[in-house]
Coordinates of C-alpha atoms in Angstrom, one line a residue:
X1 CA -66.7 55.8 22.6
X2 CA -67.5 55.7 19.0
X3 CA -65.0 55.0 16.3
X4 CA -65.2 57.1 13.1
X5 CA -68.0 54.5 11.7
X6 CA -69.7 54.4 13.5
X7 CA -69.9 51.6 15.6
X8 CA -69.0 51.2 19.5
X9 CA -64.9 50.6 19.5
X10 CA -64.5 46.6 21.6
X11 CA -63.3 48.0 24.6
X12 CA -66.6 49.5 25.3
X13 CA -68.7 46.4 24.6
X14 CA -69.0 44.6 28.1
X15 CA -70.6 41.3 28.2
X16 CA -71.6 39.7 32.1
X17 CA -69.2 36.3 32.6
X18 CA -72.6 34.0 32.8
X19 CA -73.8 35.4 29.7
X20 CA -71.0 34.8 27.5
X21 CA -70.5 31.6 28.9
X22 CA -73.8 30.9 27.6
X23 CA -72.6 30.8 24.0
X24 CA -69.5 30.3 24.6
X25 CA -68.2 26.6 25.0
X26 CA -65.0 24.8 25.6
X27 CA -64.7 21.8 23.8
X28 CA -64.6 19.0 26.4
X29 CA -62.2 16.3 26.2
X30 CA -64.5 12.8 25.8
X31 CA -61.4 10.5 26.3
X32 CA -58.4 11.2 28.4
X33 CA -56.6 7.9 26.8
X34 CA -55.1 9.5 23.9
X35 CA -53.8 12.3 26.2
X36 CA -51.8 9.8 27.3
X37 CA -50.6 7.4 24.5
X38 CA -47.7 7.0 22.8
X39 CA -47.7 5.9 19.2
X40 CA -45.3 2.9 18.9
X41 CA -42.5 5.2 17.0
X42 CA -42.7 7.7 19.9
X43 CA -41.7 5.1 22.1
X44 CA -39.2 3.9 19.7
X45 CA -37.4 7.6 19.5
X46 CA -38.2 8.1 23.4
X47 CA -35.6 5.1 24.2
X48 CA -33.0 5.6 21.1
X49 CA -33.1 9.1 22.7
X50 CA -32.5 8.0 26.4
X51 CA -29.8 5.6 25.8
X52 CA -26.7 7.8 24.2
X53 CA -24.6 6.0 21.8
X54 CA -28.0 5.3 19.7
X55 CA -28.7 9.0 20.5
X56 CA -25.6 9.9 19.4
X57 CA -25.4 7.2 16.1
X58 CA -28.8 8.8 14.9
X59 CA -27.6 12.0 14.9
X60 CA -25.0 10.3 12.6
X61 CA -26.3 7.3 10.3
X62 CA -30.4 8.1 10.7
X63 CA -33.2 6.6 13.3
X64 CA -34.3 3.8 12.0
X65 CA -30.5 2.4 11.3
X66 CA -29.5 3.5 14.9
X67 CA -32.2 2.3 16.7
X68 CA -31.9 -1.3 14.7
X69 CA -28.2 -2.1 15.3
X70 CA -28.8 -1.5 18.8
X71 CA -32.5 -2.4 19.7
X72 CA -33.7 -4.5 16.7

């Protein structure tokens, strides 16, 4: 099937699986590590979050003043 331009419409255009994975790459990850880290103000958030009255005083007065009066 043929759209009016001419050209073959893309559910006509078949392509075998090893082919296109021929020149078609996924980009490898080189480094699980940063997968798995945690910047220092994740952490920070991760336990005002998990401990509710800082939750709770952030929502309130900020982060950073919530997290200080009760973990700085």
């Amino acid at each position: 099937p043929k759209d009016p331009s001419g050209s073959p419409s893309a559910a006509s255009i078949k392509i075998k699986k090893e082919v296109a994975n021929a020149f078609v790459k996924r980009q490898k990850r080189s480094n699980l590590y940063f997968e798995y880290y945690k910047s220092p103000m994740e952490q920070m958030h991760e336990r005002c979050e998990n401990y509710p009255p800082c939750d709770y005083l952030s929502d309130q007065i900020g982060f950073s003043m919530a997290y200080n009066r009760f973990f700085g």
